[in-house]
XYZ file of N, CA and C in Angstrom:
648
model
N 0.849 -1.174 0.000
C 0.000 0.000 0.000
C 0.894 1.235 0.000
N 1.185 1.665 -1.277
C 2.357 2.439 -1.022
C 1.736 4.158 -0.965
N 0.660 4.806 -0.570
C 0.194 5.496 -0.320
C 0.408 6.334 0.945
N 0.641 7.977 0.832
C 0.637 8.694 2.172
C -0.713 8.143 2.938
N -0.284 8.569 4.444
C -0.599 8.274 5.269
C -2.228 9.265 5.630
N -2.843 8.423 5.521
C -4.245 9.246 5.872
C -4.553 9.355 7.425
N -4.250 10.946 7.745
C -4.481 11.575 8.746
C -6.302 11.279 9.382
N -6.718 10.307 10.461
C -7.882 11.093 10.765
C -8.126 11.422 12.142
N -8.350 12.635 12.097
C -8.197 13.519 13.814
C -9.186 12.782 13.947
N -10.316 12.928 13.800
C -11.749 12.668 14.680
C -11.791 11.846 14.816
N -11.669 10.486 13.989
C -12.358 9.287 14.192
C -12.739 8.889 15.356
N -11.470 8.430 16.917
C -11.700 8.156 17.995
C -12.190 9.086 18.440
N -12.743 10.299 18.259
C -13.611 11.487 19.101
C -14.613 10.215 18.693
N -15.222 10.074 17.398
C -16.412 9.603 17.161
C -16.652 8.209 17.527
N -15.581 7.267 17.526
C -15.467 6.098 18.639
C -15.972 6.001 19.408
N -15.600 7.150 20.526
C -15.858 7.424 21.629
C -16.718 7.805 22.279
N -18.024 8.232 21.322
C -18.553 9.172 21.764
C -20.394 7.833 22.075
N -20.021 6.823 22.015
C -20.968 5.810 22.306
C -20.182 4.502 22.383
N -20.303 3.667 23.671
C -19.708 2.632 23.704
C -20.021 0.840 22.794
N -21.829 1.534 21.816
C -21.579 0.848 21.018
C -22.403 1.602 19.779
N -21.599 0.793 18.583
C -22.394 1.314 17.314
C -23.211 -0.040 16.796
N -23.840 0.750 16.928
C -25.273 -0.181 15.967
C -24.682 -0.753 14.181
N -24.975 -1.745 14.043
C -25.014 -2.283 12.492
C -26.522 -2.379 12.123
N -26.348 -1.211 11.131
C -27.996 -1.172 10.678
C -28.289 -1.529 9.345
N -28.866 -1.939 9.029
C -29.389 -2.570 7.672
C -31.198 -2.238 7.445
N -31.160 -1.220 6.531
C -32.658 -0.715 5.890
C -33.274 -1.561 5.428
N -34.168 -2.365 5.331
C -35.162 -3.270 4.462
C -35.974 -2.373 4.367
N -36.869 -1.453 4.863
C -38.246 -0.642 4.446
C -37.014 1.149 5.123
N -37.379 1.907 4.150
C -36.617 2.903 4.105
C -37.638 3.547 5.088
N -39.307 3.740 5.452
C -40.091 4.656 6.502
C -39.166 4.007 7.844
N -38.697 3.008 7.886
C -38.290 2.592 9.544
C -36.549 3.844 9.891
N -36.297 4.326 8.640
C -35.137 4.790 9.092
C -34.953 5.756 9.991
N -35.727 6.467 9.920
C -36.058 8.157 10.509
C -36.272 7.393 11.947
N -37.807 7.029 12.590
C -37.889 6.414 13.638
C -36.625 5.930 14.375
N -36.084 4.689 13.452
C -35.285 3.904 14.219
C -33.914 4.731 14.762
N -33.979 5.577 13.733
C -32.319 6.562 14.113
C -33.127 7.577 15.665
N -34.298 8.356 15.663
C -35.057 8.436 16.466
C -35.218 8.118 17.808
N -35.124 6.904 18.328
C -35.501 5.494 19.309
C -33.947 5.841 19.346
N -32.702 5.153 18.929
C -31.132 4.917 19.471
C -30.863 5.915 20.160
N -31.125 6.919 19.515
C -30.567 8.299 19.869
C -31.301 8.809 21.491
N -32.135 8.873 21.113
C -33.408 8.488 22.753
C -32.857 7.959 23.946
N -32.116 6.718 23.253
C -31.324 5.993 24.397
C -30.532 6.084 24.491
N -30.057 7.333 23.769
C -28.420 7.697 24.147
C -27.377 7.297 23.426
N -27.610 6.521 22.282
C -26.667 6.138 21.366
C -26.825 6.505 19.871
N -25.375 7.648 19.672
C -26.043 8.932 18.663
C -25.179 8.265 17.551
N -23.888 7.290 17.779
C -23.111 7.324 16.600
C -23.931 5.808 16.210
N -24.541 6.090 14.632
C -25.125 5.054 14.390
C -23.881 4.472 12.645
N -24.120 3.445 12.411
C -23.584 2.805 10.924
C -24.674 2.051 10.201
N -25.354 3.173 9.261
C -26.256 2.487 8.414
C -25.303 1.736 7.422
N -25.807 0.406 7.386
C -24.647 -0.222 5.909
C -25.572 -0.482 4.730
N -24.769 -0.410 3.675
C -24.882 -0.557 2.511
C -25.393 -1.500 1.477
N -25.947 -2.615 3.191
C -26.182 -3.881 2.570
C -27.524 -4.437 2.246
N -28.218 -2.964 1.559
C -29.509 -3.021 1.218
C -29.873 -2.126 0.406
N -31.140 -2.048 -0.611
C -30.706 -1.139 -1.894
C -31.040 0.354 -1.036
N -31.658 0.147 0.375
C -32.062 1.682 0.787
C -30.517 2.152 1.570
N -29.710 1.724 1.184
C -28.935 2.457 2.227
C -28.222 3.989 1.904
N -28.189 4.397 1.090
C -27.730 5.713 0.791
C -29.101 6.602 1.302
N -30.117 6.468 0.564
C -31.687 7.019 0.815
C -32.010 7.356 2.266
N -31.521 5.975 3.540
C -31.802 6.020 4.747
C -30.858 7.062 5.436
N -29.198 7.099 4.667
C -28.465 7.662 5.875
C -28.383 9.385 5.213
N -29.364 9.459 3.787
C -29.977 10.994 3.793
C -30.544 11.687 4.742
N -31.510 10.328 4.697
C -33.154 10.537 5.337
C -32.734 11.416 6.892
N -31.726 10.413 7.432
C -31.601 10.269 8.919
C -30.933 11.926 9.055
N -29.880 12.115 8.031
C -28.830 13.238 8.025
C -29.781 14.321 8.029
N -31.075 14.367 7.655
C -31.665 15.424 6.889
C -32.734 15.484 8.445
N -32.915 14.560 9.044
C -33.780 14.689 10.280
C -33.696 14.561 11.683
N -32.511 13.917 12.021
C -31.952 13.814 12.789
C -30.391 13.750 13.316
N -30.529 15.578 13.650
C -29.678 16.241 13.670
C -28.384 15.761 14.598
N -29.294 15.227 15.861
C -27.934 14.540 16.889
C -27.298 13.541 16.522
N -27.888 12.702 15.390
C -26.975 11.428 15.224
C -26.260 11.457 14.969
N -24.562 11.016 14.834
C -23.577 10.889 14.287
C -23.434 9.875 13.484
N -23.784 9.821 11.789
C -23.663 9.374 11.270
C -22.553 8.612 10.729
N -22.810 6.848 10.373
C -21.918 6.818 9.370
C -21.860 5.478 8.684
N -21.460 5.141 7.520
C -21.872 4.417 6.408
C -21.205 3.190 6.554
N -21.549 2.262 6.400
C -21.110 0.803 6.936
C -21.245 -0.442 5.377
N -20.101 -1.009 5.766
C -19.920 -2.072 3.857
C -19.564 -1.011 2.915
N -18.562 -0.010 3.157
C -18.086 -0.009 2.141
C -16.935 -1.194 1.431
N -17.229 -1.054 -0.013
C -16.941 -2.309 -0.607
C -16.050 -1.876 -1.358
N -16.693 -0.546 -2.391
C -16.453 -0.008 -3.748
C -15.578 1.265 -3.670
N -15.142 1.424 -4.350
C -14.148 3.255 -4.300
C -15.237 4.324 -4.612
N -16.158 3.897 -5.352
C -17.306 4.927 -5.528
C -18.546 5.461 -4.707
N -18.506 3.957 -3.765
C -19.517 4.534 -2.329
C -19.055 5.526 -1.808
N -17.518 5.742 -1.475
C -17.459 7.083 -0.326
C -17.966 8.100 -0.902
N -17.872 9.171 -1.891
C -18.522 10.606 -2.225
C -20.051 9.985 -2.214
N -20.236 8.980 -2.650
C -21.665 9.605 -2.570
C -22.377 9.485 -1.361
N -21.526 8.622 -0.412
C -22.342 8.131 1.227
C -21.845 9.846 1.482
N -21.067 10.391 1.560
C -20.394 11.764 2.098
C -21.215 12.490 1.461
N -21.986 12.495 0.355
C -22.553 13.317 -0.454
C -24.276 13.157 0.514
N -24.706 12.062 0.973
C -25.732 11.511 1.163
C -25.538 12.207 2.977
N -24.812 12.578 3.772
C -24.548 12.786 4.892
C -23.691 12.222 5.923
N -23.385 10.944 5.515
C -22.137 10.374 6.533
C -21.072 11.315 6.756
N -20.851 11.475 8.078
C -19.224 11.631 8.276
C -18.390 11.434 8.869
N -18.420 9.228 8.528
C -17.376 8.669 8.464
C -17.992 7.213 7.506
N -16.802 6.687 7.247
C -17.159 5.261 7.018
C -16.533 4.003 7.381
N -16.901 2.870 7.242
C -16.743 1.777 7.656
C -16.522 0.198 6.684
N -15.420 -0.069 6.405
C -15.515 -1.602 5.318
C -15.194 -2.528 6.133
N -15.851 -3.793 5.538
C -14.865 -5.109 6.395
C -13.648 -5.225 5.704
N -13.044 -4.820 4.934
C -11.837 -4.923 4.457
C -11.004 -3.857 4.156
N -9.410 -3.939 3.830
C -9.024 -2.466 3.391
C -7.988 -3.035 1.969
N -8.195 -2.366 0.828
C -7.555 -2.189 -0.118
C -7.074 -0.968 -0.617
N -6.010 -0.671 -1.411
C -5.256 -0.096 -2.233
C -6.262 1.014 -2.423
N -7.444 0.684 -3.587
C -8.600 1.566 -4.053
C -9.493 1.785 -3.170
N -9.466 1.239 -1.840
C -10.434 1.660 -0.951
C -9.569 3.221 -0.122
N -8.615 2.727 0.161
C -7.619 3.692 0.773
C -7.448 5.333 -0.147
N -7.247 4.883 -1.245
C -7.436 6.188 -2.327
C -9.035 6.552 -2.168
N -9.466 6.102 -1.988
C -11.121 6.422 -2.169
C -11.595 7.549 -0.549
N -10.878 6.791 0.457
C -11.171 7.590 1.506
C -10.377 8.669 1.408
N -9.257 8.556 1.158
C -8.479 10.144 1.183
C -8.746 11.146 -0.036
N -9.305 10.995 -0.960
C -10.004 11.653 -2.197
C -11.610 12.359 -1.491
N -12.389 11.498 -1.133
C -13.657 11.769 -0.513
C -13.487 12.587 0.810
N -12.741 12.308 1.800
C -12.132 13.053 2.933
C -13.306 12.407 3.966
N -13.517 11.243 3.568
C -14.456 10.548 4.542
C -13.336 9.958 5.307
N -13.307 10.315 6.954
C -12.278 9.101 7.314
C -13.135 7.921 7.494
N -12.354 7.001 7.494
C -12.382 5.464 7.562
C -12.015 4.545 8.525
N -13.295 3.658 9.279
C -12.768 2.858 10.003
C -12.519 1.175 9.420
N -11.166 0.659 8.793
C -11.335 -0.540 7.740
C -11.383 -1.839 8.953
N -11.783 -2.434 7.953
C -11.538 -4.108 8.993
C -10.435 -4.743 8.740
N -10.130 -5.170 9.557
C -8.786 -6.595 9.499
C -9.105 -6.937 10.784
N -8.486 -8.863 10.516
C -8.699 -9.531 10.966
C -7.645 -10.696 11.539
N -5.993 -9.880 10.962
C -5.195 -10.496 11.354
C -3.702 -9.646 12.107
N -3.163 -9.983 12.502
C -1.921 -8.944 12.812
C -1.307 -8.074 11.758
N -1.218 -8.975 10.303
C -0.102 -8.731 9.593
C -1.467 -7.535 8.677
N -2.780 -7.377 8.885
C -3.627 -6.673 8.076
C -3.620 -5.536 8.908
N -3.373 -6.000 10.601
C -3.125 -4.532 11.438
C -1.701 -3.516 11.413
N -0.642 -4.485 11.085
C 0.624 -3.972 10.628
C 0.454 -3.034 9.072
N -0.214 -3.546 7.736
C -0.634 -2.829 6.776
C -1.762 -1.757 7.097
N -1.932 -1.912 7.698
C -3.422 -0.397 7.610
C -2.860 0.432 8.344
N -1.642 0.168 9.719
C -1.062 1.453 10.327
C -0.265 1.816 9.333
N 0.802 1.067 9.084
C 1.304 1.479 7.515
C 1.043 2.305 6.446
N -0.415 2.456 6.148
C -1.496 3.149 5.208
C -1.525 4.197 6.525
N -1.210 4.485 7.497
C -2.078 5.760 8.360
C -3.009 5.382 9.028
N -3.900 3.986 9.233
C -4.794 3.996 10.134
C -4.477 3.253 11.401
N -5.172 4.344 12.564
C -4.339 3.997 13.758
C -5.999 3.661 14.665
N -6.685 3.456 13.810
C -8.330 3.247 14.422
C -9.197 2.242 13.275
N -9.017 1.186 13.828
C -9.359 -0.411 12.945
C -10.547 -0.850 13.549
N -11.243 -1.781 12.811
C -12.294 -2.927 13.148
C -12.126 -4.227 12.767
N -11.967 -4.606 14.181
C -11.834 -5.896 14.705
C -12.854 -6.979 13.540
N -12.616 -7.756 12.565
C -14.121 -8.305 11.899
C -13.687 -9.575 11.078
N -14.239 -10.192 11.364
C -15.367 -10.298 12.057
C -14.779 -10.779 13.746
N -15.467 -10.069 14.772
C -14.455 -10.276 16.167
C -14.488 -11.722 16.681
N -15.443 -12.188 16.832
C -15.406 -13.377 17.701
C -14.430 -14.297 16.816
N -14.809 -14.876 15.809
C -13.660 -15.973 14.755
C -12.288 -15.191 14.466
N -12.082 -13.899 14.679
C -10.994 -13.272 14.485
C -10.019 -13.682 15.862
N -11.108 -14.127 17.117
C -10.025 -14.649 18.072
C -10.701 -13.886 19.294
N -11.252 -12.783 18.750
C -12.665 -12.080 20.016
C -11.149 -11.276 21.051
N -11.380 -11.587 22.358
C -10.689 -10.952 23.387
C -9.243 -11.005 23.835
N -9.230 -12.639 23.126
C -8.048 -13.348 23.190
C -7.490 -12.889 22.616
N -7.723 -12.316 21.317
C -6.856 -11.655 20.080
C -6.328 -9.983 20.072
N -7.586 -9.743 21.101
C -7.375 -8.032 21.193
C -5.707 -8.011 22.350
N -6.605 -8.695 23.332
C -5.321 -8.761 24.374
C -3.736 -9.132 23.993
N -3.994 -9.757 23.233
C -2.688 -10.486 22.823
C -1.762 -9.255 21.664
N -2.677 -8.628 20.975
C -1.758 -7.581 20.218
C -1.702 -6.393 20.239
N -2.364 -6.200 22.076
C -2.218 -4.392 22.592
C -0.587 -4.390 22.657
N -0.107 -5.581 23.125
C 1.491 -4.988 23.044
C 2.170 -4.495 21.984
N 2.500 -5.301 20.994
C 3.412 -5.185 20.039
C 2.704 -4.097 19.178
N 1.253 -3.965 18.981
C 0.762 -2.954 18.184
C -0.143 -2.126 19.176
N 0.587 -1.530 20.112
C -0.201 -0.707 21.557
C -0.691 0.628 21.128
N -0.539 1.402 19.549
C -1.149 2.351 19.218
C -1.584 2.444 18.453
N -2.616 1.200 18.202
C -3.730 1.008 17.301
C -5.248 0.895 18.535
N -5.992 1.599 17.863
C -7.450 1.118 18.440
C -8.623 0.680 17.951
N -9.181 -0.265 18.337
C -10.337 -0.955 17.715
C -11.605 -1.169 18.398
N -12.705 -0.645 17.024
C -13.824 -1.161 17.223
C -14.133 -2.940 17.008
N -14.235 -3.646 17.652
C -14.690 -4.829 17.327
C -15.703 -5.036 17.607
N -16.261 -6.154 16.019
C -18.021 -5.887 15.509
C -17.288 -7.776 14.906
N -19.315 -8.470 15.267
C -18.889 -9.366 14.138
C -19.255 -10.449 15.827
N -20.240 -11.008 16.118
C -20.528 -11.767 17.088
C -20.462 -11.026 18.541
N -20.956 -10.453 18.374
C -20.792 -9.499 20.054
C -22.149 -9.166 20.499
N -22.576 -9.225 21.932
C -23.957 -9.331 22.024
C -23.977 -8.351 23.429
N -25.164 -7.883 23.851
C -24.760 -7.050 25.245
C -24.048 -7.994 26.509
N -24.108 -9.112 26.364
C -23.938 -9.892 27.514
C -21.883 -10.235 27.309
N -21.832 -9.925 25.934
C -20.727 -10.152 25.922
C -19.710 -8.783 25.704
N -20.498 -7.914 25.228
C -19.615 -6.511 24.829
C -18.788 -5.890 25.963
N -19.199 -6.004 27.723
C -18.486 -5.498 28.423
C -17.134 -6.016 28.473
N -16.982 -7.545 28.026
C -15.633 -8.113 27.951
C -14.739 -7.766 27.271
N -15.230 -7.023 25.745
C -14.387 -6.370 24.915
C -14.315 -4.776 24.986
N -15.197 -4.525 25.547
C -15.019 -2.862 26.734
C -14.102 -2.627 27.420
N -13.503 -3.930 28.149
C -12.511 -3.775 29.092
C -11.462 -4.217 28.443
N -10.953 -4.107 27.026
C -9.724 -4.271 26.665
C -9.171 -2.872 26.436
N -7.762 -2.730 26.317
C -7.213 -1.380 26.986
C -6.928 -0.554 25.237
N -7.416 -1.810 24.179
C -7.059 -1.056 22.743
C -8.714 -1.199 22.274
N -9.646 -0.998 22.821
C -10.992 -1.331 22.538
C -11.565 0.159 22.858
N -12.312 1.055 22.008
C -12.923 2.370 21.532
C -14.472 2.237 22.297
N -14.499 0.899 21.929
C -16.315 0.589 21.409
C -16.587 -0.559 20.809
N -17.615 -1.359 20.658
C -17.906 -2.072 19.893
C -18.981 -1.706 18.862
N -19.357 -2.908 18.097
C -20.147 -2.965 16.824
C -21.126 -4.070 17.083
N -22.048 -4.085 16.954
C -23.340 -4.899 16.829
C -24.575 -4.634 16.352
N -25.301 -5.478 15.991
C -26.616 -5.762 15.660
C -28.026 -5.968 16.581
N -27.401 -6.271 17.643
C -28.314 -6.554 18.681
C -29.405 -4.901 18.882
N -28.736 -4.138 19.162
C -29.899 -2.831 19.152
C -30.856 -2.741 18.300
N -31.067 -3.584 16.883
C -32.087 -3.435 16.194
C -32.383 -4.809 15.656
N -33.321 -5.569 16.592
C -33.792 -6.754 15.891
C -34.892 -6.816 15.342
N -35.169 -7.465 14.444
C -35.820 -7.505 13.416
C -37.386 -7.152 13.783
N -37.524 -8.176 14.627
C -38.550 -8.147 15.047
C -39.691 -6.912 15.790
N -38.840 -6.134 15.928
C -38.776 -5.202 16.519
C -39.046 -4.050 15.839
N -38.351 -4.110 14.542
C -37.981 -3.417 13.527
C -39.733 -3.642 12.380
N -40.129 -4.977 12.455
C -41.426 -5.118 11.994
C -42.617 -4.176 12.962
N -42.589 -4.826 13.931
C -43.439 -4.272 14.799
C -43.419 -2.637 14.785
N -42.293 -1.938 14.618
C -42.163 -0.879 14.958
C -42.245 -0.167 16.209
N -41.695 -1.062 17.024
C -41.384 -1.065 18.777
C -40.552 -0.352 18.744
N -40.675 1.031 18.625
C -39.304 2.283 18.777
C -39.461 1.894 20.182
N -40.035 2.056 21.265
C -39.847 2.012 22.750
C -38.764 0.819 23.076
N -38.865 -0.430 22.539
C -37.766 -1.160 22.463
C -36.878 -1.313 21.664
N -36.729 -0.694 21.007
C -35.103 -0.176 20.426
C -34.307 0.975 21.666
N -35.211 2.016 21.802
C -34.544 3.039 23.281
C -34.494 2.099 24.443
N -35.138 1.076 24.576
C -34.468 0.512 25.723
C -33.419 -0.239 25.543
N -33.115 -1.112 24.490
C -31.868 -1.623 24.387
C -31.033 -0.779 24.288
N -31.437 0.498 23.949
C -29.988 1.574 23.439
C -29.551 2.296 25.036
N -30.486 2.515 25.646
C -30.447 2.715 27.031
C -29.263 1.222 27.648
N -29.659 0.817 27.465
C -28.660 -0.564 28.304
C -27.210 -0.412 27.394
N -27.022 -0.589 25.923
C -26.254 -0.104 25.919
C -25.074 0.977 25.801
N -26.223 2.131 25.847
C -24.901 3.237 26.466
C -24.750 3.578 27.945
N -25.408 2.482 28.645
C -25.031 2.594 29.858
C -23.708 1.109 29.935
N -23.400 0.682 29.336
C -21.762 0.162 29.047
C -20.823 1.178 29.422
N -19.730 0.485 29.777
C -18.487 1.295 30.205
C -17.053 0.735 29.455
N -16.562 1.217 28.803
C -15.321 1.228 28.320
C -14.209 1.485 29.323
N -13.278 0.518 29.378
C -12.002 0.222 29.927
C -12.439 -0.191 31.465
């Protein structure tokens, strides 16, 4: 990756600023507004709508355009051409399970910073390399989960990670208390079911439980 080093000040402000981020996925684009609505309610403003549905640019408009406290940001990037237009659409940041060459040009062109995934040491050694000093753990649990975080705060002690990818509230405080851990990533704040029904009251209560999580 023979590319300068992409500077991003904020990212860990925005890490930080909720001990977990939601993985959201649009199937009906009216649930977006609400559901961003309900998290935020419960206290959890940095949300990641992903990409892995045809509403996802449409939703993280929708949300940008109505709900002002959320801290947006765009999740599966895949392509070099998603970042301007998720940045164009309101994100401001994004998120891939992977990091490449053209993904890396893509974030520093767009000026979206980027949180990429890797899943091994030698992918955490290349992305600080590239400039990123704020990674996602992914998928976490098969990546090695706690065992894996702990084991490479030493040798790589100024990298920090979101880890997403099997993490549930019962288990997220375990990866809270690792000393290179921001936050986590999950799905659990918006289940489906929930998401049919249109139980905003239980989406703010799960979001309530988890931003009452504690990091480190």
């Amino acid at each position: 990756m023979n590319l300068l080093p992409q500077p991003m000040p904020d990212l860990l402000h925005i890490m930080r600023a909720s001990p977990v981020i939601p993985v959201i996925a649009i199937d009906d684009l009216d649930q977006a507004v609400p559901l961003a609505r309900a998290l935020v309610a419960g206290g959890i403003r940095v949300l990641e709508v992903t990409l892995r549905t045809v509403h996802g640019l449409a939703a993280i408009r929708a949300i940008a355009e109505q709900v002002p406290d959320a801290i947006l940001g765009v999740g599966t990037l895949t392509l070099p051409e998603e970042f301007a237009a998720a940045r164009d659409a309101g994100a401001v940041f994004g998120v891939s399970p992977g990091l490449t060459a053209a993904l890396i040009a893509a974030a520093r062109s767009s000026g979206l910073p980027l949180l990429p995934g890797v899943m091994t040491p030698s992918e955490v050694m290349a992305a600080r390399e590239a400039g990123f000093r704020q990674l996602k753990l992914f998928p976490a649990v098969p990546a090695g989960g706690v065992g894996m975080l702990n084991a490479i705060a030493g040798p790589l002690a100024d990298v920090m990670f979101c880890p997403t990818g099997g993490i549930s509230l019962h288990t997220a405080p375990q990866f809270l208390a690792c000393r290179n851990v921001a936050c986590v990533g999950g799905s659990w704040l918006t289940p489906k079911d929930a998401l049919a029904a249109g139980d905003w009251a239980r989406i703010t209560a799960l979001a309530s439980e988890a931003s009452a999580l504690r990091v480190g």
